[in-house]
C-alpha cells in the first residue's frame, strides 16, 4: 500500500506570493494533519482535518488555510508568503480523529521563499 | 506554550553501544510517540505508547511512558550505522480535546561511528 504522498517535492517562491501544497493520505485514513518544520527544529502543528472539517488549529496566522476533500486528500494554502515561511511542510494521516491512532507522515514539501 | 524538552541534543557513539534519550514536560500527556527522521524525509513512527508505565519494544528499540505522564524515554541497544538520524519524541496533551495535535521535542541527532 502507498504511504502518505505529498506534492510538489520542492517549491521556490518569492515574498508576497501564494502557494498550494497537496497531500494524499494512506488509503482508509480519514484524518489529515499539517505540520511546519523549520530547519533544526521539531514539527509544529498547523491544522487537523477530519471528515472534511477543521478539528484543530495551531498558532499560525490567518494567511495559512487548508481544506479536505471528499476523497480525504487535503490542500494547505499560504498567502502573502514571508521569508520565515521557508520550511519543510509535512502532512500526516491517521485512521481516526484522535491520536490514539498513530499519525504517519509523508516525505514533505520543501518550500523556499526568496 | 506547551513544550517538550528532549535530551541530549546530539550524541556521537561507537557502533555496538547502547543509546538512551528522553523527553520531559511540565504538562501531562495521554500519548507518547517516538519518530526517526532521515535528512530530506518525513518522520517515521517507531513506537507508540498509550498508558502510564507502559514499556514497549520494537526490535532493538525500547520506549517507556513515564508514570507521572510527564516524560518518556527511548533506548536503542547495540547501535548500528543505519541508526543515524534525528529522533523526535511527540505527545498529545491531556485536555487537547478532540484533536490530533502532536507536540514535538527539539530532536536528538544520533551519529554512529563504525
PDB file of N, CA and C in Angstrom, chain B residues 1 5 12 14-16 20 24 35-36 45 51 54 57-58 66 72 78 91 112:
ATOM      1  N   UNK B   1       3.828  28.444  25.892  1.00  0.00           N
ATOM      2  CA  UNK B   1       3.067  27.362  25.309  1.00  0.00           C
ATOM      3  C   UNK B   1       3.628  26.015  25.736  1.00  0.00           C
ATOM      4  N   UNK B   5      10.881  18.989  26.352  1.00  0.00           N
ATOM      5  CA  UNK B   5      12.315  19.144  26.449  1.00  0.00           C
ATOM      6  C   UNK B   5      12.968  17.803  26.174  1.00  0.00           C
ATOM      7  N   UNK B  12      27.189  11.213  19.773  1.00  0.00           N
ATOM      8  CA  UNK B  12      28.120  10.617  18.827  1.00  0.00           C
ATOM      9  C   UNK B  12      28.679   9.385  19.517  1.00  0.00           C
ATOM     10  N   UNK B  14      29.911   4.971  19.425  1.00  0.00           N
ATOM     11  CA  UNK B  14      30.580   3.902  18.691  1.00  0.00           C
ATOM     12  C   UNK B  14      29.552   2.821  18.346  1.00  0.00           C
ATOM     13  N   UNK B  15      29.680   2.256  17.174  1.00  0.00           N
ATOM     14  CA  UNK B  15      28.807   1.147  16.784  1.00  0.00           C
ATOM     15  C   UNK B  15      28.837   0.066  17.866  1.00  0.00           C
ATOM     16  N   UNK B  16      27.658  -0.467  18.186  1.00  0.00           N
ATOM     17  CA  UNK B  16      27.566  -1.500  19.216  1.00  0.00           C
ATOM     18  C   UNK B  16      27.173  -0.980  20.585  1.00  0.00           C
ATOM     19  N   UNK B  20      20.506   6.108  24.950  1.00  0.00           N
ATOM     20  CA  UNK B  20      19.302   6.466  25.703  1.00  0.00           C
ATOM     21  C   UNK B  20      19.009   7.951  25.525  1.00  0.00           C
ATOM     22  N   UNK B  24      10.906  15.330  28.527  1.00  0.00           N
ATOM     23  CA  UNK B  24      10.184  15.715  29.736  1.00  0.00           C
ATOM     24  C   UNK B  24       9.336  16.942  29.457  1.00  0.00           C
ATOM     25  N   UNK B  35       9.584   9.116  16.904  1.00  0.00           N
ATOM     26  CA  UNK B  35       9.782   9.110  15.463  1.00  0.00           C
ATOM     27  C   UNK B  35      11.280   9.219  15.154  1.00  0.00           C
ATOM     28  N   UNK B  36      11.661   8.708  13.972  1.00  0.00           N
ATOM     29  CA  UNK B  36      13.023   8.899  13.437  1.00  0.00           C
ATOM     30  C   UNK B  36      12.896   9.600  12.094  1.00  0.00           C
ATOM     31  N   UNK B  45       7.339   6.678  12.191  1.00  0.00           N
ATOM     32  CA  UNK B  45       6.916   6.254  13.525  1.00  0.00           C
ATOM     33  C   UNK B  45       7.660   4.994  13.952  1.00  0.00           C
ATOM     34  N   UNK B  51      -0.324   4.225  27.700  1.00  0.00           N
ATOM     35  CA  UNK B  51      -0.676   4.145  29.118  1.00  0.00           C
ATOM     36  C   UNK B  51       0.521   4.442  29.990  1.00  0.00           C
ATOM     37  N   UNK B  54       3.666   2.139  30.665  1.00  0.00           N
ATOM     38  CA  UNK B  54       3.789   1.180  29.560  1.00  0.00           C
ATOM     39  C   UNK B  54       5.218   1.130  29.044  1.00  0.00           C
ATOM     40  N   UNK B  57       8.566  -2.493  23.142  1.00  0.00           N
ATOM     41  CA  UNK B  57       9.768  -2.720  22.342  1.00  0.00           C
ATOM     42  C   UNK B  57       9.431  -2.903  20.881  1.00  0.00           C
ATOM     43  N   UNK B  58      10.392  -2.512  20.041  1.00  0.00           N
ATOM     44  CA  UNK B  58      10.294  -2.697  18.599  1.00  0.00           C
ATOM     45  C   UNK B  58      11.694  -3.047  18.130  1.00  0.00           C
ATOM     46  N   UNK B  66       6.301   7.449  31.012  1.00  0.00           N
ATOM     47  CA  UNK B  66       6.562   7.692  32.421  1.00  0.00           C
ATOM     48  C   UNK B  66       5.321   7.614  33.300  1.00  0.00           C
ATOM     49  N   UNK B  72       9.040  10.505  28.921  1.00  0.00           N
ATOM     50  CA  UNK B  72       9.185   9.250  28.197  1.00  0.00           C
ATOM     51  C   UNK B  72      10.648   9.096  27.818  1.00  0.00           C
ATOM     52  N   UNK B  78      22.666  -1.913  21.136  1.00  0.00           N
ATOM     53  CA  UNK B  78      23.612  -2.394  20.118  1.00  0.00           C
ATOM     54  C   UNK B  78      23.487  -1.594  18.822  1.00  0.00           C
ATOM     55  N   UNK B  91       4.022  14.106  21.634  1.00  0.00           N
ATOM     56  CA  UNK B  91       2.967  13.725  22.559  1.00  0.00           C
ATOM     57  C   UNK B  91       1.681  14.474  22.310  1.00  0.00           C
ATOM     58  N   UNK B 112      26.651   7.539  14.543  1.00  0.00           N
ATOM     59  CA  UNK B 112      27.260   6.271  14.938  1.00  0.00           C
ATOM     60  C   UNK B 112      28.548   6.074  14.156  1.00  0.00           C
TER      61      UNK B 112
END
